[in-house]
Short mmCIF file of C-alpha atoms and ligand atoms in Angstrom, two decimals:
data_model
loop_
_atom_site.label_atom_id
_atom_site.label_comp_id
_atom_site.label_asym_id
_atom_site.label_seq_id
_atom_site.Cartn_x
_atom_site.Cartn_y
_atom_site.Cartn_z
CA MET A 86 -0.03 -0.03 -0.04
CA THR A 87 0.99 3.62 0.15
CA ALA A 88 3.41 5.23 2.54
CA ILE A 89 1.00 8.08 3.40
CA PRO A 90 0.60 8.62 7.12
CA GLN A 91 -2.95 8.09 8.28
CA PRO A 92 -3.97 10.43 11.14
CA GLU A 93 -6.60 9.56 13.50
CA ASN A 94 -10.19 9.82 12.21
CA THR A 95 -12.89 11.57 14.15
CA ALA A 96 -15.51 8.94 15.28
CA LEU A 97 -18.51 8.97 13.00
CA ALA A 98 -20.69 9.58 16.12
CA GLU A 99 -18.79 12.78 16.75
CA VAL A 100 -19.30 13.92 13.07
CA ALA A 101 -22.97 13.09 13.46
CA SER A 102 -23.21 15.13 16.68
CA ALA A 103 -21.46 18.16 15.19
CA LEU A 104 -23.90 18.06 12.26
CA ARG A 105 -26.95 17.65 14.61
CA SER A 106 -25.90 20.81 16.56
CA ALA A 107 -25.01 22.90 13.52
CA GLY A 108 -27.66 25.41 12.52
CA ARG A 109 -26.15 26.56 9.19
CA ILE A 110 -24.26 24.06 7.07
CA LEU A 111 -22.39 24.58 3.93
CA ALA A 112 -21.59 21.44 1.96
CA MET A 113 -19.26 21.29 -0.99
CA CYS A 114 -17.78 18.66 -3.37
CA HIS A 115 -14.77 18.56 -5.68
CA ILE A 116 -14.32 20.36 -8.94
CA ALA A 117 -14.84 18.47 -12.24
CA PRO A 118 -17.49 16.47 -10.31
CA ASP A 119 -18.29 12.85 -10.87
CA GLY A 120 -21.27 10.77 -9.70
CA ASP A 121 -19.88 10.24 -6.19
CA ALA A 122 -19.06 13.99 -5.71
CA ILE A 123 -22.61 15.10 -6.72
CA GLY A 124 -24.34 12.02 -5.25
CA SER A 125 -22.63 12.37 -1.83
CA LEU A 126 -23.38 16.15 -1.81
CA LEU A 127 -27.09 15.82 -2.55
CA GLY A 128 -27.41 12.58 -0.56
CA LEU A 129 -26.00 14.31 2.62
CA ALA A 130 -28.49 17.13 2.15
CA TRP A 131 -31.37 14.87 1.94
CA VAL A 132 -30.23 12.97 4.92
CA LEU A 133 -29.62 16.13 7.00
CA ARG A 134 -33.14 17.22 6.07
CA SER A 135 -34.67 14.06 7.36
CA ALA A 136 -32.56 14.20 10.52
CA GLY A 137 -34.34 17.40 11.55
CA ALA A 138 -36.11 20.50 10.21
CA ARG A 139 -33.98 23.54 9.54
CA PRO A 140 -35.21 26.93 8.22
CA PRO A 141 -34.89 27.54 4.39
CA GLY A 142 -31.37 28.45 3.37
CA ALA A 143 -29.83 26.78 6.41
CA ILE A 144 -28.17 24.08 4.17
CA ALA A 145 -26.22 25.39 1.11
CA LEU A 146 -24.81 23.06 -1.46
CA VAL A 147 -21.92 24.10 -3.62
CA CYS A 148 -19.87 22.56 -6.49
CA ALA A 149 -17.60 25.10 -8.25
CA ASP A 150 -18.22 23.44 -11.69
CA GLY A 151 -21.96 22.91 -11.29
CA VAL A 152 -23.82 19.70 -12.00
CA PRO A 153 -22.86 17.95 -15.29
CA GLU A 154 -25.73 17.14 -17.59
CA GLN A 155 -25.82 13.40 -16.79
CA TYR A 156 -26.31 13.96 -13.17
CA ARG A 157 -29.25 16.52 -13.38
CA TYR A 158 -31.73 13.84 -12.84
CA LEU A 159 -30.61 13.68 -9.21
CA PRO A 160 -33.30 14.83 -6.86
CA GLY A 161 -32.32 18.33 -5.71
CA ALA A 162 -29.63 18.79 -8.42
CA HIS A 163 -31.02 22.34 -9.33
CA GLN A 164 -30.11 23.41 -5.73
CA VAL A 165 -26.48 23.15 -6.22
CA LEU A 166 -24.75 26.54 -6.44
CA THR A 167 -21.41 27.34 -8.12
CA GLN A 168 -20.45 29.80 -5.38
CA ALA A 169 -20.79 29.69 -1.51
CA PRO A 170 -23.50 32.03 -0.21
CA PRO A 171 -22.26 34.52 2.46
CA GLY A 172 -21.40 32.94 5.88
CA PRO A 173 -21.07 32.56 8.76
CA TRP A 174 -21.57 28.91 8.84
CA ASP A 175 -21.56 26.45 11.79
CA ALA A 176 -20.30 23.64 9.78
CA VAL A 177 -18.65 23.32 6.35
CA VAL A 178 -18.67 19.74 5.10
CA THR A 179 -16.26 18.80 2.27
CA LEU A 180 -17.08 15.70 0.32
CA ASP A 181 -15.00 13.33 -1.88
CA ALA A 182 -12.04 15.84 -1.87
CA SER A 183 -8.52 14.70 -0.67
CA ASP A 184 -7.18 18.23 -0.63
CA THR A 185 -8.49 21.71 -0.38
CA ARG A 186 -7.35 22.83 -3.84
CA ARG A 187 -9.65 20.09 -5.26
CA LEU A 188 -12.58 22.09 -3.87
CA GLY A 189 -11.82 25.21 -6.03
CA ASP A 190 -12.77 28.81 -5.18
CA PRO A 191 -15.73 28.00 -2.77
CA TYR A 192 -13.20 26.67 -0.31
CA ARG A 193 -12.32 29.95 1.46
CA PRO A 194 -11.94 29.24 5.24
CA GLU A 195 -11.67 33.07 5.85
CA ALA A 196 -15.32 33.40 4.72
CA PHE A 197 -16.60 30.48 6.86
CA GLY A 198 -16.99 32.54 9.97
CA GLY A 199 -15.39 30.07 12.43
CA ALA A 200 -17.17 27.04 10.99
CA THR A 201 -16.05 23.60 11.98
CA VAL A 202 -14.67 22.12 8.73
CA ILE A 203 -15.68 18.38 8.48
CA ASN A 204 -13.67 16.49 5.90
CA VAL A 205 -15.57 13.41 4.69
CA ASP A 206 -13.79 11.36 2.00
CA HIS A 207 -12.65 7.83 0.91
CA HIS A 208 -9.29 8.79 -0.81
CA VAL A 209 -6.23 7.10 0.63
CA THR A 210 -4.30 10.24 -0.39
CA ASN A 211 -6.44 12.57 1.80
CA LEU A 212 -4.50 15.24 3.58
CA TYR A 213 -6.74 15.48 6.76
CA PHE A 214 -7.30 19.23 6.36
CA GLY A 215 -10.48 19.47 8.39
CA ASP A 216 -11.16 20.26 12.01
CA LEU A 217 -12.97 16.96 11.99
CA ASN A 218 -11.81 14.27 9.54
CA TYR A 219 -13.67 11.10 8.57
CA VAL A 220 -11.68 9.48 5.78
CA ASP A 221 -12.36 5.80 5.10
CA PRO A 222 -10.21 4.42 2.16
CA GLY A 223 -12.12 1.11 2.69
CA ALA A 224 -15.35 2.73 1.44
CA VAL A 225 -15.97 2.38 -2.27
CA ALA A 226 -17.48 5.83 -2.52
CA THR A 227 -17.98 8.86 -0.29
CA SER A 228 -21.65 8.12 -0.82
CA GLU A 229 -21.18 4.88 1.07
CA ILE A 230 -19.89 6.76 4.03
CA ILE A 231 -22.99 8.99 3.91
CA VAL A 232 -25.16 5.88 4.33
CA ALA A 233 -23.21 5.13 7.55
CA LEU A 234 -23.58 8.84 8.65
CA ALA A 235 -27.35 8.57 8.20
CA ASP A 236 -27.42 5.61 10.54
CA ALA A 237 -25.23 7.54 13.05
CA LEU A 238 -27.32 10.75 13.00
CA PRO A 239 -29.77 8.82 12.93
CA ALA A 240 -31.67 9.74 9.84
CA GLU A 241 -34.11 8.03 7.46
CA ILE A 242 -32.79 7.39 4.05
CA ALA A 243 -35.84 8.20 1.84
CA SER A 244 -36.03 7.66 -1.92
CA GLU A 245 -34.38 10.99 -2.78
CA ALA A 246 -31.27 10.26 -0.69
CA ALA A 247 -31.26 6.73 -1.92
CA ILE A 248 -31.17 7.64 -5.55
CA CYS A 249 -28.25 10.16 -4.94
CA LEU A 250 -26.15 7.78 -2.78
CA LEU A 251 -26.67 4.62 -4.99
CA THR A 252 -25.56 6.92 -7.99
CA GLY A 253 -22.37 7.59 -6.01
CA ILE A 254 -21.72 3.87 -5.29
CA ALA A 255 -22.56 2.73 -8.77
CA THR A 256 -20.44 5.30 -10.58
CA ASP A 257 -17.31 5.04 -8.28
CA THR A 258 -17.42 1.23 -8.63
CA LEU A 259 -17.96 1.46 -12.53
CA GLY A 260 -21.21 -0.46 -12.00
CA PHE A 261 -19.92 -2.81 -9.32
CA ARG A 262 -16.98 -3.89 -11.34
CA THR A 263 -14.14 -2.66 -9.20
CA SER A 264 -12.00 -4.90 -6.98
CA ASN A 265 -13.13 -3.27 -3.85
CA VAL A 266 -16.83 -4.30 -4.24
CA THR A 267 -17.64 -6.65 -1.26
CA PRO A 268 -20.80 -8.24 -0.13
CA ARG A 269 -21.18 -5.30 2.34
CA VAL A 270 -21.33 -2.81 -0.69
CA LEU A 271 -23.90 -4.97 -2.40
CA LEU A 272 -26.03 -5.22 0.78
CA THR A 273 -25.87 -1.44 1.17
CA SER A 274 -26.97 -1.05 -2.49
CA VAL A 275 -29.85 -3.41 -1.90
CA ARG A 276 -30.88 -1.36 0.92
CA LEU A 277 -30.84 1.85 -1.31
CA MET A 278 -32.80 0.06 -4.03
CA GLN A 279 -35.41 -0.99 -1.42
CA ALA A 280 -35.59 2.65 -0.38
CA GLY A 281 -36.55 3.62 -3.86
CA ALA A 282 -33.49 3.87 -6.05
CA ASP A 283 -33.74 2.43 -9.62
CA LEU A 284 -30.32 0.80 -10.30
CA SER A 285 -30.70 0.15 -14.00
CA ASP A 286 -31.91 3.63 -14.57
CA ILE A 287 -28.90 5.07 -12.63
CA ILE A 288 -26.44 2.89 -14.58
CA ALA A 289 -28.09 3.90 -17.95
CA ARG A 290 -27.89 7.65 -17.09
CA THR A 291 -24.38 7.68 -15.79
CA LEU A 292 -22.34 4.85 -17.10
CA THR A 293 -23.88 3.96 -20.35
CA TYR A 294 -24.60 7.51 -21.33
CA ARG A 295 -22.28 8.61 -23.99
CA PRO A 296 -23.14 11.31 -26.66
CA LEU A 297 -21.85 10.39 -30.19
CA ASN A 298 -19.42 13.27 -30.15
CA ASP A 299 -17.75 11.88 -27.08
CA MET A 300 -17.44 8.50 -28.95
CA ARG A 301 -15.84 10.39 -31.85
CA LEU A 302 -13.30 11.87 -29.50
CA TRP A 303 -12.65 8.34 -28.16
CA GLY A 304 -12.17 7.16 -31.69
CA LEU A 305 -9.58 9.84 -32.33
CA ALA A 306 -7.72 9.13 -29.16
CA LEU A 307 -7.79 5.31 -29.48
CA GLY A 308 -6.47 5.70 -33.00
CA ASP A 309 -3.07 6.51 -31.45
CA ILE A 310 -2.55 4.32 -28.46
CA ARG A 311 0.83 4.53 -26.96
CA GLN A 312 2.55 1.76 -25.02
CA ALA A 313 5.69 1.15 -23.08
CA GLY A 314 6.20 -1.82 -20.86
CA GLY A 315 3.07 -2.44 -18.94
CA ALA A 316 1.73 1.01 -19.44
CA ALA A 317 -0.69 2.16 -22.11
CA TRP A 318 -1.88 5.76 -22.65
CA VAL A 319 -3.52 8.09 -24.93
CA ALA A 320 -3.26 11.86 -25.37
CA VAL A 321 -6.18 14.21 -26.14
CA SER A 322 -5.59 17.78 -27.50
CA PRO A 323 -7.99 20.74 -27.73
CA GLU A 324 -7.81 20.22 -31.48
CA MET A 325 -9.08 16.63 -31.24
CA ARG A 326 -11.83 17.78 -28.96
CA ALA A 327 -12.89 20.48 -31.34
CA ARG A 328 -12.76 18.16 -34.32
CA ALA A 329 -14.95 15.65 -32.55
CA GLY A 330 -17.27 18.36 -31.28
CA ALA A 331 -16.94 16.71 -27.75
CA ALA A 332 -17.80 18.40 -24.50
CA GLU A 333 -15.70 18.67 -21.39
CA GLY A 334 -15.46 15.45 -19.58
CA ALA A 335 -15.83 13.46 -22.80
CA GLU A 336 -12.86 11.39 -21.71
CA SER A 337 -14.42 10.10 -18.55
CA GLY A 338 -14.43 6.35 -18.76
CA LEU A 339 -11.62 6.20 -21.45
CA ALA A 340 -8.81 5.34 -18.98
CA SER A 341 -10.78 2.40 -17.58
CA PHE A 342 -11.58 1.24 -21.01
CA LEU A 343 -7.85 1.29 -21.95
CA LEU A 344 -6.98 -0.61 -18.82
CA GLY A 345 -9.23 -3.49 -20.15
CA ALA A 346 -6.31 -4.35 -22.47
CA PRO A 347 -4.49 -7.42 -21.20
CA GLU A 348 -1.27 -5.75 -22.17
CA ALA A 349 -1.90 -2.87 -19.67
CA ASP A 350 -1.17 -3.01 -15.95
CA VAL A 351 -1.56 0.65 -15.74
CA ALA A 352 -3.37 3.11 -18.16
CA ALA A 353 -3.63 6.88 -18.56
CA VAL A 354 -5.49 9.56 -20.44
CA LEU A 355 -3.62 12.89 -20.75
CA SER A 356 -6.00 15.65 -21.73
CA GLU A 357 -5.04 19.22 -22.46
CA ASN A 358 -7.64 21.66 -21.41
CA THR A 359 -8.36 25.06 -22.93
CA ALA A 360 -6.29 26.77 -20.25
CA GLY A 361 -3.21 24.76 -21.50
CA ASN A 362 -3.01 22.51 -18.47
CA VAL A 363 -3.03 18.68 -18.79
CA GLU A 364 -5.54 16.73 -16.76
CA ILE A 365 -4.57 13.20 -16.23
CA SER A 366 -6.64 10.13 -15.28
CA PHE A 367 -4.63 7.02 -14.13
CA ARG A 368 -6.07 3.54 -13.72
CA SER A 369 -4.38 0.27 -12.66
CA LYS A 370 -5.05 -3.35 -12.24
CA PRO A 371 -5.11 -4.70 -8.65
CA GLY A 372 -1.54 -5.21 -7.48
CA PHE A 373 -0.45 -1.95 -9.16
CA ASP A 374 -0.83 1.42 -7.45
CA VAL A 375 -1.35 4.76 -9.27
CA SER A 376 -2.28 6.77 -6.24
CA GLU A 377 1.42 7.37 -5.51
CA VAL A 378 2.02 8.49 -9.12
CA ALA A 379 -0.73 11.05 -8.85
CA LEU A 380 0.24 12.23 -5.46
CA ALA A 381 3.83 12.74 -6.70
CA LEU A 382 2.30 14.99 -9.41
CA GLY A 383 0.32 17.12 -7.05
CA GLY A 384 -2.87 15.04 -7.44
CA GLY A 385 -4.42 12.14 -5.61
CA GLY A 386 -6.93 9.36 -5.65
CA HIS A 387 -7.03 5.58 -4.98
CA PRO A 388 -4.55 2.81 -5.69
CA GLN A 389 -6.68 1.74 -8.70
CA ALA A 390 -7.98 5.16 -9.85
CA SER A 391 -6.21 8.59 -9.47
CA GLY A 392 -5.69 11.85 -11.15
CA CYS A 393 -3.76 15.07 -11.26
CA THR A 394 -3.39 18.28 -13.38
CA VAL A 395 0.08 19.28 -14.60
CA PRO A 396 1.33 22.16 -16.76
CA GLY A 397 1.13 21.69 -20.65
CA PRO A 398 1.78 21.40 -23.40
CA LEU A 399 0.86 17.70 -23.87
CA ALA A 400 4.43 16.62 -25.00
CA ALA A 401 6.01 18.10 -21.82
CA ALA A 402 3.41 16.51 -19.69
CA GLU A 403 3.85 13.14 -21.45
CA ALA A 404 7.70 13.29 -20.97
CA ARG A 405 7.17 13.93 -17.23
CA VAL A 406 4.42 11.48 -16.64
CA VAL A 407 5.33 8.36 -18.68
CA PRO A 408 8.40 7.37 -16.78
CA LEU A 409 6.42 7.37 -13.52
CA LEU A 410 3.67 5.45 -15.25
CA VAL A 411 6.03 2.69 -16.63
CA ALA A 412 7.60 2.49 -13.13
CA ALA A 413 4.18 1.92 -11.54
CA ALA A 414 3.59 -0.90 -13.99
CA THR A 415 6.54 -2.81 -12.61
CA PRO A 416 5.63 -4.99 -9.82
CA ARG A 417 7.17 -4.06 -6.54
CA ASN A 418 9.25 -7.26 -6.12
CA ALA A 419 10.73 -6.72 -9.48
CA ARG A 420 12.06 -3.11 -8.77
P1 5GP B 1052 -10.81 10.47 -12.67
O1 5GP B 1052 -9.70 9.87 -13.51
O2 5GP B 1052 -12.10 9.62 -12.69
O3 5GP B 1052 -11.10 11.90 -12.91
O4 5GP B 1052 -10.33 10.40 -11.14
C1 5GP B 1052 -9.88 9.28 -10.60
C2 5GP B 1052 -9.75 9.47 -9.10
O5 5GP B 1052 -8.63 10.39 -8.88
C3 5GP B 1052 -10.90 10.02 -8.35
O6 5GP B 1052 -11.10 9.40 -7.10
C4 5GP B 1052 -10.55 11.50 -8.26
O7 5GP B 1052 -11.26 12.08 -7.24
C5 5GP B 1052 -9.17 11.47 -8.11
N1 5GP B 1052 -8.50 12.64 -8.76
C6 5GP B 1052 -8.62 12.98 -10.05
N2 5GP B 1052 -7.94 14.10 -10.34
C7 5GP B 1052 -7.43 14.62 -9.15
C8 5GP B 1052 -6.67 15.77 -8.72
O8 5GP B 1052 -6.36 16.56 -9.51
N3 5GP B 1052 -6.39 15.85 -7.42
C9 5GP B 1052 -6.78 14.92 -6.50
N4 5GP B 1052 -6.50 15.06 -5.36
N5 5GP B 1052 -7.45 13.85 -6.87
C10 5GP B 1052 -7.83 13.65 -8.17
MN1 MN B 1053 -15.50 9.10 -4.70
#
């Protein structure tokens, strides 16, 4: 595993108690949000509402990049703001973010008015930046932690919360296909289905969903697969994105797809954004760890899925990243 020190977690009961006694709560998730970021953000809000009534506006939900199209079916998605309303807050809950940079502009402690920052996450690379920290790398999704938090509050998980939380679990496990899916995860998911979440609808809207222009971009990228040792990667330029007419985030899922190749122990997608930076997604087969690669490049994530952003242009990023990627493909006992 990784050499990252793991400070003490706050007991979940203490997190629950801090939330019960907080009048005004600001919750936020990471930039470039995925299903677990938005799912855990909205799921937490529904759970807090069923734990006890608060006046209107007492719970604010923020994601700097807003809610991507394919997650707008989530109950309450329209309530997500891109900027934090004025404080003061009693508690600020950060979700699915291993460091504060990942939260973007809304994370401004000087504007929180003395709030208790509660860091809830499942990334092994979490930097424990909160006043209270509940980080469980054994959880498949931050949304899975929110289910445990609901039980600790205690709060009922009604259908709205269940849809959001099952979305987080189903997307972060790529439809229950990752190596960390245990009977516990499936039992939790059954519980969310029994509470009213439609699993096949969630999978269709999030994991199967793929506009044709996104597929066109995949075609361009996959037409030039690069390979060295046990590493396979592709590069996506702004020109390729323009040629395909693809939206931001069109590459999501591409790194996992590439990892399906038997030749690849590790895979990466390097994608240059319009600001000239290169966003990188890393994936690895069990037994290989890409969380350390991402952490070394200023990002973070999990042993099997991680990411970071490095300065462009693409060729420079590739020259910097590929040696680390190839090294990560070498089994530890062969180094
Ligand atoms: P994805 O490749 O799906 O964007 O991200 C894979 C995993 O790495 C996710 O768990 C995501 O939260 C994490 N990740 C991706 N990019 C970054 C980054 O720039 N910083 C950090 N800390 N984590 C990242
Ligand atoms: Mn997650």
